[in-house]
C-alpha cells in the first residue's frame, strides 16, 4: 500500500501539470494541433491510473483544452470520479470540469445524484459551496426533483455563504422543476429580510427573475420591496428592485404614484454620491405619468455624463408613453447621429421614428439624407435607408404632405451604392404611384428618367440590389403611360438590348409594359395624318422583341413571343390602313384599383352557393389522407367531418410524408417541389455566373433632369405659407362677417399639426369596400408576383497579387505608352474611352466586333482593376456567343470563376445582333486578351481577335470622396510633394473641365469655389493625390500634391494630354 | 441573467470562457470569434455596450465589455441585467483578480485559468450575480486556497513518512 502511494507520487513528478501544458502549447505554435493530440493521448493514459491526484491533474488539463474548443465529453465518467474525491482540491477540479462540459444530455449526470447530495450535507461549508456552484451549471430536471428538498434545507443553513448560494440556485431548480416553487416560496420570501446583505440580494435577484416571467403573481410583494428600496444601501439590490417595479407598475397604476417620491429622493441621493452613472437606469424603469417631466430633466442631464447610449435607451422607453415630451429634444437626438459610435447612432435612429410629425418630417429626412451621403459602412447606410422609408411611410403616409418630395427622395435613394434594399424602394414607388392619383404625372416623369438612365443602376454588381427599382419604374411607366411626355423615347429605353442582362422577373415586367406603352404610342400617332410614324413604332417592336424571345427565362420568353405575334398582326393591319389603336388600347384598358387586405370578406356570397358544402363526395377514408384537400378547408371542416385526422400522431404523419417523398422521388413525372422561378433563372447561364465587377462611379451621379428633393422642401414651405395666408384671409373675412356675434377668437398662431394640408391625398383603403376591380390586371400585379432576388451577389474569389509587382508594371506601362494598338481595327484607340454614352465613333476598317475600354481600380480590392469592354458588332451576322480570354502573365491575371482552369475563357453574357453594342466588365490583372467569336448561323467558324490593352497611371487611381476638413489636414501634413502644370487654350466651361478630370482620371471634387476647385483621389496603394484647379480665361493651372513624386508627374502628364487632345 | 462570460486577448485568443447556457464546443469557438470580431473593431473611446452577435441570440442580448490593456472582458446578458451594473461588476471582478494575483496580467490568466474560474465562481453563480462586495469575495477565495494548501501539505507529510523508513533500507542495499 505504502509503496503504491509512493510510486504514484513519484510518477506525478514527471507528469505535466496545467502550467506545463499551457507552456507546451505556447512553444508549439506551428504544430499546435499535433502537440495537443499527443497531450490528449497522455491524458488518456493518466486517466487510466488509479491515483486520484493524477486523474485530477488530467481533468484539470482537459478543462483547459475544452476552452480551446476540444470536445472532452469522452472523459465525463472520469470527471465524476474526480468530483467524488474526498479532498477539496480534487473535488473542486472535478466540479469545475463538470460545470464546463456537462449539459442536460450528458448521461453520467444520473450517477452524480447521491454524490452531490453527500456533498450538500458535508460538514465543510466549502464542499457544499463547490457542489452548489457546480450544480447551478448542470442541473437537470431529474437532479432538480431529487435535490430540491436538500437545497431547501440549505436555505436556512447557519453560514450566510451557503444560504446565499442555496437561494440563488433555487431559481435554476424552479426552472427545471416548477413544482418546487410553491413549497419553497415562503422561505424565499423570508430571505428577503435576511440579516446578511448577500443573502438578501440573492433573494431579490431570484424574485426579480421570477417576476420578469410572470409579474402578476408578485404584486403582493410590492410593500416589502417598497420597504427594501427605502432602506437598502446596496446598489445592486436597488437596481434589481427598480427593475422589478418597472415590471409591476403597468399592472398596478397606483404603485407608480407612490414611487415618485422615494425615487426622486433616491436619484438625488445617488446623484450626490459618486455613483452618478446609476441615474439612467433608475430613470428608465419608471414609466408613470406624473413624473415624466422631472425624469426628462435627468435624462437630459445624463447627456452631460458620457452615458449617451443609456440616455437614448431611456428616452425610447419614455417615448412610448410620452411622445410629446421627447419630441422637444429632437436636436439633441439628431446630434447623436453624428456620434462616431455606431451603437449610439442606431439607438438615435430608433428614436427618430417616433418623433416625426407633419411639420418636421421634411427637415428630419433631409438631415438623414445628409447622413446617408456621409455614412461609411453599408450596414449603417442600409439601416438609414430603411429608417427613412419607415419614417415616411408609417401609418399610411400620415406625415407626408407633399408626395412629389417623397418620390424625389426615393429617386435620390436609388443612387445609393451597394444597398440591398432595392425592392423596398421599389415597393414604395409602386405603392405611392398607385394610391396617390395626383402624383402619377410626376411619378411617371421621374420613372421615365430612371428608365432612361437605367445603366446607372445596373452598371455595377455591387448595385445589383438596386435594379429592383427598375421593376417599379417599368411598371409605373407602362400602367400610367397616358401621362408620359415622350412615350416613344421611353419605349425605346425599355427595349434596349442591355435590358437582357437584368434579372428575369424585371425583364418580364419590361416586356409587358413595353406592350402597354406601345398601345399608347400607337394611339397618339394614329391621330396624325402621317401613318408612317405608327408603322415605325411597330417595326421597332418587331426588331427588338426577338432578343427577349430568346431569353432563357420562361416568363420573359412567353410574354415576348406573345406580344411579338400581336405586334406582327397589328403591323399587317396597319399596312392595310386599318385604324387599330383603339382596339389595342382596349387590351389594357381599365383602372387598377387598390384593394384592401380584408376586402374579400365583404364580397357577398352569391345566392345558392354554399361554400361549406362538398363539391365532390369526400373520398373514402382508406385513401391516403394526406392527399385530401385539407389545405383548402383548413379551418373547421375537416375536424368536424373527419375527426380521425386529429388522431393521426406526428410520428405517423412524418412516416407517411417520408414514404410519399420517396415515391415522388422515384416517379419521373413528378416535378420536385424546390425549383422556384428564381431558381430557374439562377441555373440558366445568366449574368450571375460571370465574374463581372463593374465600374464603380463614386463621383456623385447627378443626372440632369432627376429631381432634387431639396427644392421640394422649399416649395413646400412656400405652399404652406400661402395656405396659411389664405386661411388667415378667410378667417378675417369670417370675422368681419360675424364680428358682432362673437367674442375673441384664437388667431391661428403658430402652425399646428392640423393646419398643414397635404398636397396630395393618399388612397387609404383599409376597411371600406372598394369597387370590385374593373379589370383583372393583365400585367404582373405588383403584389402577387413580386419575386425578390435577395441573394447577395456571389463573391468571387479575389486573387491576390504582389503590390510591388503591380507598381513595376505601372511604370513599365508608362514607358510603353505609345506601343499599344488595336490589332484588329487598326484605328488608334484612345487611352480611356468613355462608357457607352460617350462612346467615340471608332474608325473601323473591317467588319468585326470592336472594343473600347475603361480601366479603373477596384474599390473592394486594391490589387484589382476593373476593365469595361464594349463589344460592338460591326458585321452583318449575328454573334451567338463570345468568349473573352487573357493570357495570364506573371504580373496579371484574369479573374475567373471558381473552379475554372487558368486558361479557360469567360463567356460574354449576351449575344450581339448586328450593329449593336453592349458592355461587359471584367476583373483582371492582365496584359493580353484573346476574344473568340464563334460565328454561328450556318458556319461554325471561330474567329479570334487579339488585342492589347494599355494601362495608364490614372487607371490605378480610385476616386474616393474626401471631406474638406480631412483634405485640409492632408495638405497641412507636409508629407506631400508639390508640382504644377499650366494648360493654355482650354475652351470649355469649368464644370465640364472638372467633370472630365473626374471621369477620365478618377478624381472627386472636394470643394468648389467659383473658378477654383480642389480635387482628391488615391491610388490603389493609398497614395494621396490632391489637385487644386484654377481657371482664368482660357488658362487652367493645376497645382498637384502627392506623396509619391513619380506618380504625381505621371498623373499630371496624363491630365495634360487629355486636354491637349481637345 | 448572464448568458456567457468571455475573456480573450487582443488577438481573439480565449483566456477564459464560461457559458451559462449549453453550446457545443465548436459553437462556443464560433461565438468567441464572432464576439471578438464585433468588439475588437470598436474604438476605445466609444461606449461599452452593443447588441449581441447573431450566434448568441441577436439583439435580445447585450454585450457589455471592458478592455484592459491586452484583454477584453465581455459579458453577454439579457434585458434583466442593468448595463451599468454589469459594467461595474466587470470592474469588481478585475479588481478582485488584481488582489488575488497581485498585479494581475495576461500571463496570470494564461497559466492559472483554473484559479480565475474559482474566483469567478464566487462572483457569478449559474448566470446570476452572487456577490459584488470585493472584500467578501477575496476572503472566500483565500479561505479556499488555504484549504487547498493545507491538503497538499498533509499529502507531502504523508509521503515523507512513507519515504523515511525506505531510505535506510535502500542504503543497505547500496
PDB file of N, CA, C and O in Angstrom, chain A residues 716-775:
ATOM      1  N   UNK A 716     -42.480  73.435 -50.625  1.00  0.00           N
ATOM      2  CA  UNK A 716     -43.465  73.078 -49.621  1.00  0.00           C
ATOM      3  C   UNK A 716     -43.626  74.207 -48.609  1.00  0.00           C
ATOM      4  O   UNK A 716     -44.735  74.566 -48.222  1.00  0.00           O
ATOM      5  N   UNK A 717     -42.469  74.772 -48.237  1.00  0.00           N
ATOM      6  CA  UNK A 717     -42.518  75.892 -47.304  1.00  0.00           C
ATOM      7  C   UNK A 717     -43.413  76.991 -47.870  1.00  0.00           C
ATOM      8  O   UNK A 717     -44.294  77.519 -47.185  1.00  0.00           O
ATOM      9  N   UNK A 718     -43.149  77.300 -49.136  1.00  0.00           N
ATOM     10  CA  UNK A 718     -43.919  78.381 -49.758  1.00  0.00           C
ATOM     11  C   UNK A 718     -45.396  78.040 -49.784  1.00  0.00           C
ATOM     12  O   UNK A 718     -46.253  78.873 -49.487  1.00  0.00           O
ATOM     13  N   UNK A 719     -45.650  76.786 -50.127  1.00  0.00           N
ATOM     14  CA  UNK A 719     -47.040  76.377 -50.233  1.00  0.00           C
ATOM     15  C   UNK A 719     -47.739  76.541 -48.891  1.00  0.00           C
ATOM     16  O   UNK A 719     -48.862  77.056 -48.810  1.00  0.00           O
ATOM     17  N   UNK A 720     -47.026  76.119 -47.852  1.00  0.00           N
ATOM     18  CA  UNK A 720     -47.649  76.200 -46.531  1.00  0.00           C
ATOM     19  C   UNK A 720     -47.911  77.640 -46.148  1.00  0.00           C
ATOM     20  O   UNK A 720     -48.941  77.970 -45.576  1.00  0.00           O
ATOM     21  N   UNK A 721     -46.910  78.488 -46.509  1.00  0.00           N
ATOM     22  CA  UNK A 721     -47.079  79.886 -46.169  1.00  0.00           C
ATOM     23  C   UNK A 721     -48.331  80.431 -46.845  1.00  0.00           C
ATOM     24  O   UNK A 721     -49.134  81.139 -46.245  1.00  0.00           O
ATOM     25  N   UNK A 722     -48.454  80.039 -48.117  1.00  0.00           N
ATOM     26  CA  UNK A 722     -49.603  80.520 -48.882  1.00  0.00           C
ATOM     27  C   UNK A 722     -50.893  80.018 -48.229  1.00  0.00           C
ATOM     28  O   UNK A 722     -51.846  80.779 -48.047  1.00  0.00           O
ATOM     29  N   UNK A 723     -50.862  78.735 -47.926  1.00  0.00           N
ATOM     30  CA  UNK A 723     -52.037  78.132 -47.291  1.00  0.00           C
ATOM     31  C   UNK A 723     -52.439  78.913 -46.059  1.00  0.00           C
ATOM     32  O   UNK A 723     -53.604  79.236 -45.850  1.00  0.00           O
ATOM     33  N   UNK A 724     -51.405  79.216 -45.299  1.00  0.00           N
ATOM     34  CA  UNK A 724     -51.671  79.895 -44.048  1.00  0.00           C
ATOM     35  C   UNK A 724     -52.270  81.271 -44.318  1.00  0.00           C
ATOM     36  O   UNK A 724     -53.230  81.698 -43.697  1.00  0.00           O
ATOM     37  N   UNK A 725     -51.653  81.953 -45.286  1.00  0.00           N
ATOM     38  CA  UNK A 725     -52.143  83.290 -45.623  1.00  0.00           C
ATOM     39  C   UNK A 725     -53.594  83.218 -46.067  1.00  0.00           C
ATOM     40  O   UNK A 725     -54.443  84.006 -45.629  1.00  0.00           O
ATOM     41  N   UNK A 726     -53.875  82.217 -46.917  1.00  0.00           N
ATOM     42  CA  UNK A 726     -55.255  82.051 -47.395  1.00  0.00           C
ATOM     43  C   UNK A 726     -56.200  81.871 -46.224  1.00  0.00           C
ATOM     44  O   UNK A 726     -57.255  82.492 -46.145  1.00  0.00           O
ATOM     45  N   UNK A 727     -55.767  81.003 -45.346  1.00  0.00           N
ATOM     46  CA  UNK A 727     -56.623  80.673 -44.226  1.00  0.00           C
ATOM     47  C   UNK A 727     -56.904  81.912 -43.393  1.00  0.00           C
ATOM     48  O   UNK A 727     -58.024  82.167 -42.988  1.00  0.00           O
ATOM     49  N   UNK A 728     -55.813  82.676 -43.186  1.00  0.00           N
ATOM     50  CA  UNK A 728     -55.974  83.878 -42.380  1.00  0.00           C
ATOM     51  C   UNK A 728     -56.965  84.813 -43.031  1.00  0.00           C
ATOM     52  O   UNK A 728     -57.824  85.390 -42.391  1.00  0.00           O
ATOM     53  N   UNK A 729     -56.769  84.930 -44.334  1.00  0.00           N
ATOM     54  CA  UNK A 729     -57.662  85.813 -45.082  1.00  0.00           C
ATOM     55  C   UNK A 729     -59.105  85.386 -44.851  1.00  0.00           C
ATOM     56  O   UNK A 729     -59.972  86.184 -44.545  1.00  0.00           O
ATOM     57  N   UNK A 730     -59.310  84.110 -45.060  1.00  0.00           N
ATOM     58  CA  UNK A 730     -60.668  83.584 -44.905  1.00  0.00           C
ATOM     59  C   UNK A 730     -61.186  83.902 -43.517  1.00  0.00           C
ATOM     60  O   UNK A 730     -62.323  84.309 -43.341  1.00  0.00           O
ATOM     61  N   UNK A 731     -60.281  83.662 -42.584  1.00  0.00           N
ATOM     62  CA  UNK A 731     -60.703  83.841 -41.209  1.00  0.00           C
ATOM     63  C   UNK A 731     -61.098  85.287 -40.949  1.00  0.00           C
ATOM     64  O   UNK A 731     -62.081  85.569 -40.297  1.00  0.00           O
ATOM     65  N   UNK A 732     -60.251  86.162 -41.503  1.00  0.00           N
ATOM     66  CA  UNK A 732     -60.547  87.582 -41.323  1.00  0.00           C
ATOM     67  C   UNK A 732     -61.925  87.918 -41.877  1.00  0.00           C
ATOM     68  O   UNK A 732     -62.724  88.611 -41.270  1.00  0.00           O
ATOM     69  N   UNK A 733     -62.124  87.370 -43.078  1.00  0.00           N
ATOM     70  CA  UNK A 733     -63.401  87.603 -43.723  1.00  0.00           C
ATOM     71  C   UNK A 733     -64.527  87.169 -42.809  1.00  0.00           C
ATOM     72  O   UNK A 733     -65.479  87.894 -42.547  1.00  0.00           O
ATOM     73  N   UNK A 734     -64.334  85.948 -42.335  1.00  0.00           N
ATOM     74  CA  UNK A 734     -65.366  85.388 -41.468  1.00  0.00           C
ATOM     75  C   UNK A 734     -65.596  86.295 -40.276  1.00  0.00           C
ATOM     76  O   UNK A 734     -66.720  86.558 -39.880  1.00  0.00           O
ATOM     77  N   UNK A 735     -64.451  86.729 -39.759  1.00  0.00           N
ATOM     78  CA  UNK A 735     -64.569  87.510 -38.545  1.00  0.00           C
ATOM     79  C   UNK A 735     -65.323  88.810 -38.820  1.00  0.00           C
ATOM     80  O   UNK A 735     -66.111  89.269 -38.031  1.00  0.00           O
ATOM     81  N   UNK A 736     -64.990  89.363 -39.992  1.00  0.00           N
ATOM     82  CA  UNK A 736     -65.697  90.588 -40.349  1.00  0.00           C
ATOM     83  C   UNK A 736     -67.193  90.355 -40.373  1.00  0.00           C
ATOM     84  O   UNK A 736     -67.979  91.148 -39.892  1.00  0.00           O
ATOM     85  N   UNK A 737     -67.526  89.238 -40.982  1.00  0.00           N
ATOM     86  CA  UNK A 737     -68.951  88.957 -41.126  1.00  0.00           C
ATOM     87  C   UNK A 737     -69.637  88.811 -39.774  1.00  0.00           C
ATOM     88  O   UNK A 737     -70.748  89.235 -39.563  1.00  0.00           O
ATOM     89  N   UNK A 738     -68.899  88.116 -38.894  1.00  0.00           N
ATOM     90  CA  UNK A 738     -69.582  87.765 -37.654  1.00  0.00           C
ATOM     91  C   UNK A 738     -69.081  88.578 -36.481  1.00  0.00           C
ATOM     92  O   UNK A 738     -69.087  88.131 -35.360  1.00  0.00           O
ATOM     93  N   UNK A 739     -68.537  89.706 -36.809  1.00  0.00           N
ATOM     94  CA  UNK A 739     -67.879  90.461 -35.749  1.00  0.00           C
ATOM     95  C   UNK A 739     -68.781  90.673 -34.543  1.00  0.00           C
ATOM     96  O   UNK A 739     -68.371  90.546 -33.405  1.00  0.00           O
ATOM     97  N   UNK A 740     -69.999  90.974 -34.827  1.00  0.00           N
ATOM     98  CA  UNK A 740     -70.894  91.291 -33.723  1.00  0.00           C
ATOM     99  C   UNK A 740     -71.188  90.086 -32.849  1.00  0.00           C
ATOM    100  O   UNK A 740     -71.249  90.177 -31.633  1.00  0.00           O
ATOM    101  N   UNK A 741     -71.366  88.960 -33.497  1.00  0.00           N
ATOM    102  CA  UNK A 741     -71.839  87.783 -32.772  1.00  0.00           C
ATOM    103  C   UNK A 741     -70.810  87.153 -31.855  1.00  0.00           C
ATOM    104  O   UNK A 741     -71.177  86.508 -30.873  1.00  0.00           O
ATOM    105  N   UNK A 742     -69.514  87.305 -32.185  1.00  0.00           N
ATOM    106  CA  UNK A 742     -68.539  86.528 -31.431  1.00  0.00           C
ATOM    107  C   UNK A 742     -67.617  87.372 -30.605  1.00  0.00           C
ATOM    108  O   UNK A 742     -67.346  88.527 -30.925  1.00  0.00           O
ATOM    109  N   UNK A 743     -67.136  86.748 -29.586  1.00  0.00           N
ATOM    110  CA  UNK A 743     -66.115  87.399 -28.770  1.00  0.00           C
ATOM    111  C   UNK A 743     -64.753  87.198 -29.401  1.00  0.00           C
ATOM    112  O   UNK A 743     -64.592  87.315 -30.608  1.00  0.00           O
ATOM    113  N   UNK A 744     -63.829  86.871 -28.589  1.00  0.00           N
ATOM    114  CA  UNK A 744     -62.465  86.690 -29.102  1.00  0.00           C
ATOM    115  C   UNK A 744     -62.312  85.328 -29.746  1.00  0.00           C
ATOM    116  O   UNK A 744     -62.864  84.342 -29.268  1.00  0.00           O
ATOM    117  N   UNK A 745     -61.590  85.349 -30.797  1.00  0.00           N
ATOM    118  CA  UNK A 745     -61.316  84.063 -31.416  1.00  0.00           C
ATOM    119  C   UNK A 745     -59.826  83.850 -31.488  1.00  0.00           C
ATOM    120  O   UNK A 745     -59.054  84.803 -31.613  1.00  0.00           O
ATOM    121  N   UNK A 746     -59.432  82.612 -31.379  1.00  0.00           N
ATOM    122  CA  UNK A 746     -57.984  82.357 -31.422  1.00  0.00           C
ATOM    123  C   UNK A 746     -57.424  82.693 -32.775  1.00  0.00           C
ATOM    124  O   UNK A 746     -57.975  82.336 -33.795  1.00  0.00           O
ATOM    125  N   UNK A 747     -56.346  83.391 -32.758  1.00  0.00           N
ATOM    126  CA  UNK A 747     -55.618  83.569 -34.003  1.00  0.00           C
ATOM    127  C   UNK A 747     -54.975  82.225 -34.319  1.00  0.00           C
ATOM    128  O   UNK A 747     -54.658  81.460 -33.432  1.00  0.00           O
ATOM    129  N   UNK A 748     -54.819  82.014 -35.605  1.00  0.00           N
ATOM    130  CA  UNK A 748     -54.288  80.688 -35.949  1.00  0.00           C
ATOM    131  C   UNK A 748     -52.891  80.457 -35.371  1.00  0.00           C
ATOM    132  O   UNK A 748     -52.456  79.338 -35.206  1.00  0.00           O
ATOM    133  N   UNK A 749     -52.220  81.574 -35.076  1.00  0.00           N
ATOM    134  CA  UNK A 749     -50.967  81.483 -34.329  1.00  0.00           C
ATOM    135  C   UNK A 749     -49.934  80.577 -34.973  1.00  0.00           C
ATOM    136  O   UNK A 749     -49.873  80.490 -36.192  1.00  0.00           O
ATOM    137  N   UNK A 750     -49.184  79.924 -34.152  1.00  0.00           N
ATOM    138  CA  UNK A 750     -48.170  79.033 -34.728  1.00  0.00           C
ATOM    139  C   UNK A 750     -48.860  77.870 -35.421  1.00  0.00           C
ATOM    140  O   UNK A 750     -49.906  77.396 -34.978  1.00  0.00           O
ATOM    141  N   UNK A 751     -48.256  77.448 -36.438  1.00  0.00           N
ATOM    142  CA  UNK A 751     -48.826  76.395 -37.266  1.00  0.00           C
ATOM    143  C   UNK A 751     -49.018  75.122 -36.451  1.00  0.00           C
ATOM    144  O   UNK A 751     -48.091  74.645 -35.815  1.00  0.00           O
ATOM    145  N   UNK A 752     -50.191  74.603 -36.442  1.00  0.00           N
ATOM    146  CA  UNK A 752     -50.401  73.362 -35.710  1.00  0.00           C
ATOM    147  C   UNK A 752     -50.462  72.207 -36.693  1.00  0.00           C
ATOM    148  O   UNK A 752     -50.525  72.407 -37.898  1.00  0.00           O
ATOM    149  N   UNK A 753     -50.413  71.025 -36.164  1.00  0.00           N
ATOM    150  CA  UNK A 753     -50.419  69.828 -36.999  1.00  0.00           C
ATOM    151  C   UNK A 753     -51.517  69.851 -38.044  1.00  0.00           C
ATOM    152  O   UNK A 753     -51.295  69.589 -39.197  1.00  0.00           O
ATOM    153  N   UNK A 754     -52.709  70.200 -37.591  1.00  0.00           N
ATOM    154  CA  UNK A 754     -53.859  70.061 -38.458  1.00  0.00           C
ATOM    155  C   UNK A 754     -53.854  71.102 -39.569  1.00  0.00           C
ATOM    156  O   UNK A 754     -54.483  70.932 -40.599  1.00  0.00           O
ATOM    157  N   UNK A 755     -53.147  72.196 -39.311  1.00  0.00           N
ATOM    158  CA  UNK A 755     -53.165  73.254 -40.298  1.00  0.00           C
ATOM    159  C   UNK A 755     -52.479  72.868 -41.590  1.00  0.00           C
ATOM    160  O   UNK A 755     -52.720  73.442 -42.633  1.00  0.00           O
ATOM    161  N   UNK A 756     -51.582  71.909 -41.492  1.00  0.00           N
ATOM    162  CA  UNK A 756     -50.832  71.568 -42.690  1.00  0.00           C
ATOM    163  C   UNK A 756     -51.686  70.655 -43.544  1.00  0.00           C
ATOM    164  O   UNK A 756     -51.936  69.514 -43.201  1.00  0.00           O
ATOM    165  N   UNK A 757     -52.109  71.200 -44.647  1.00  0.00           N
ATOM    166  CA  UNK A 757     -52.933  70.364 -45.508  1.00  0.00           C
ATOM    167  C   UNK A 757     -52.029  69.631 -46.467  1.00  0.00           C
ATOM    168  O   UNK A 757     -51.130  70.216 -47.052  1.00  0.00           O
ATOM    169  N   UNK A 758     -52.235  68.363 -46.598  1.00  0.00           N
ATOM    170  CA  UNK A 758     -51.402  67.624 -47.518  1.00  0.00           C
ATOM    171  C   UNK A 758     -51.660  68.069 -48.951  1.00  0.00           C
ATOM    172  O   UNK A 758     -52.785  68.422 -49.297  1.00  0.00           O
ATOM    173  N   UNK A 759     -50.610  68.065 -49.740  1.00  0.00           N
ATOM    174  CA  UNK A 759     -50.766  68.474 -51.122  1.00  0.00           C
ATOM    175  C   UNK A 759     -51.444  67.392 -51.943  1.00  0.00           C
ATOM    176  O   UNK A 759     -52.091  67.666 -52.931  1.00  0.00           O
ATOM    177  N   UNK A 760     -51.278  66.183 -51.531  1.00  0.00           N
ATOM    178  CA  UNK A 760     -51.936  65.088 -52.243  1.00  0.00           C
ATOM    179  C   UNK A 760     -52.625  64.202 -51.231  1.00  0.00           C
ATOM    180  O   UNK A 760     -52.192  64.092 -50.113  1.00  0.00           O
ATOM    181  N   UNK A 761     -53.646  63.583 -51.698  1.00  0.00           N
ATOM    182  CA  UNK A 761     -54.333  62.671 -50.794  1.00  0.00           C
ATOM    183  C   UNK A 761     -53.910  61.242 -51.098  1.00  0.00           C
ATOM    184  O   UNK A 761     -53.804  60.858 -52.243  1.00  0.00           O
ATOM    185  N   UNK A 762     -53.688  60.486 -50.067  1.00  0.00           N
ATOM    186  CA  UNK A 762     -53.386  59.078 -50.275  1.00  0.00           C
ATOM    187  C   UNK A 762     -54.693  58.322 -50.314  1.00  0.00           C
ATOM    188  O   UNK A 762     -55.608  58.638 -49.571  1.00  0.00           O
ATOM    189  N   UNK A 763     -54.719  57.350 -51.154  1.00  0.00           N
ATOM    190  CA  UNK A 763     -55.875  56.468 -51.168  1.00  0.00           C
ATOM    191  C   UNK A 763     -55.695  55.499 -50.036  1.00  0.00           C
ATOM    192  O   UNK A 763     -54.930  54.551 -50.147  1.00  0.00           O
ATOM    193  N   UNK A 764     -56.331  55.727 -48.951  1.00  0.00           N
ATOM    194  CA  UNK A 764     -56.154  54.797 -47.853  1.00  0.00           C
ATOM    195  C   UNK A 764     -57.327  53.844 -47.845  1.00  0.00           C
ATOM    196  O   UNK A 764     -58.433  54.208 -47.482  1.00  0.00           O
ATOM    197  N   UNK A 765     -57.068  52.682 -48.322  1.00  0.00           N
ATOM    198  CA  UNK A 765     -58.151  51.716 -48.356  1.00  0.00           C
ATOM    199  C   UNK A 765     -57.893  50.734 -47.239  1.00  0.00           C
ATOM    200  O   UNK A 765     -56.978  49.942 -47.310  1.00  0.00           O
ATOM    201  N   UNK A 766     -58.614  50.808 -46.210  1.00  0.00           N
ATOM    202  CA  UNK A 766     -58.382  49.842 -45.152  1.00  0.00           C
ATOM    203  C   UNK A 766     -59.611  48.997 -44.903  1.00  0.00           C
ATOM    204  O   UNK A 766     -59.580  47.789 -44.996  1.00  0.00           O
ATOM    205  N   UNK A 767     -60.698  49.660 -44.621  1.00  0.00           N
ATOM    206  CA  UNK A 767     -61.861  48.894 -44.235  1.00  0.00           C
ATOM    207  C   UNK A 767     -62.973  48.935 -45.284  1.00  0.00           C
ATOM    208  O   UNK A 767     -63.578  47.935 -45.597  1.00  0.00           O
ATOM    209  N   UNK A 768     -63.179  50.123 -45.804  1.00  0.00           N
ATOM    210  CA  UNK A 768     -64.376  50.271 -46.637  1.00  0.00           C
ATOM    211  C   UNK A 768     -64.261  49.426 -47.899  1.00  0.00           C
ATOM    212  O   UNK A 768     -63.187  49.132 -48.385  1.00  0.00           O
ATOM    213  N   UNK A 769     -65.390  49.092 -48.386  1.00  0.00           N
ATOM    214  CA  UNK A 769     -65.472  48.204 -49.537  1.00  0.00           C
ATOM    215  C   UNK A 769     -65.038  48.940 -50.807  1.00  0.00           C
ATOM    216  O   UNK A 769     -65.600  49.962 -51.155  1.00  0.00           O
ATOM    217  N   UNK A 770     -64.056  48.474 -51.473  1.00  0.00           N
ATOM    218  CA  UNK A 770     -63.661  49.134 -52.706  1.00  0.00           C
ATOM    219  C   UNK A 770     -64.512  48.652 -53.869  1.00  0.00           C
ATOM    220  O   UNK A 770     -65.188  47.625 -53.759  1.00  0.00           O
ATOM    221  N   UNK A 771     -64.442  49.385 -54.933  1.00  0.00           N
ATOM    222  CA  UNK A 771     -65.126  48.877 -56.113  1.00  0.00           C
ATOM    223  C   UNK A 771     -64.426  47.605 -56.528  1.00  0.00           C
ATOM    224  O   UNK A 771     -63.213  47.489 -56.382  1.00  0.00           O
ATOM    225  N   UNK A 772     -65.183  46.713 -57.038  1.00  0.00           N
ATOM    226  CA  UNK A 772     -64.563  45.483 -57.497  1.00  0.00           C
ATOM    227  C   UNK A 772     -63.662  45.860 -58.674  1.00  0.00           C
ATOM    228  O   UNK A 772     -64.082  46.618 -59.542  1.00  0.00           O
ATOM    229  N   UNK A 773     -62.445  45.412 -58.664  1.00  0.00           N
ATOM    230  CA  UNK A 773     -61.539  45.813 -59.725  1.00  0.00           C
ATOM    231  C   UNK A 773     -62.173  45.604 -61.094  1.00  0.00           C
ATOM    232  O   UNK A 773     -62.674  44.521 -61.378  1.00  0.00           O
ATOM    233  N   UNK A 774     -62.131  46.647 -61.873  1.00  0.00           N
ATOM    234  CA  UNK A 774     -62.896  46.581 -63.109  1.00  0.00           C
ATOM    235  C   UNK A 774     -62.205  45.744 -64.167  1.00  0.00           C
ATOM    236  O   UNK A 774     -62.776  45.422 -65.180  1.00  0.00           O
ATOM    237  N   UNK A 775     -60.986  45.462 -63.941  1.00  0.00           N
ATOM    238  CA  UNK A 775     -60.389  44.530 -64.889  1.00  0.00           C
ATOM    239  C   UNK A 775     -59.391  43.670 -64.143  1.00  0.00           C
ATOM    240  O   UNK A 775     -58.803  44.113 -63.162  1.00  0.00           O
TER     241      UNK A 775
END
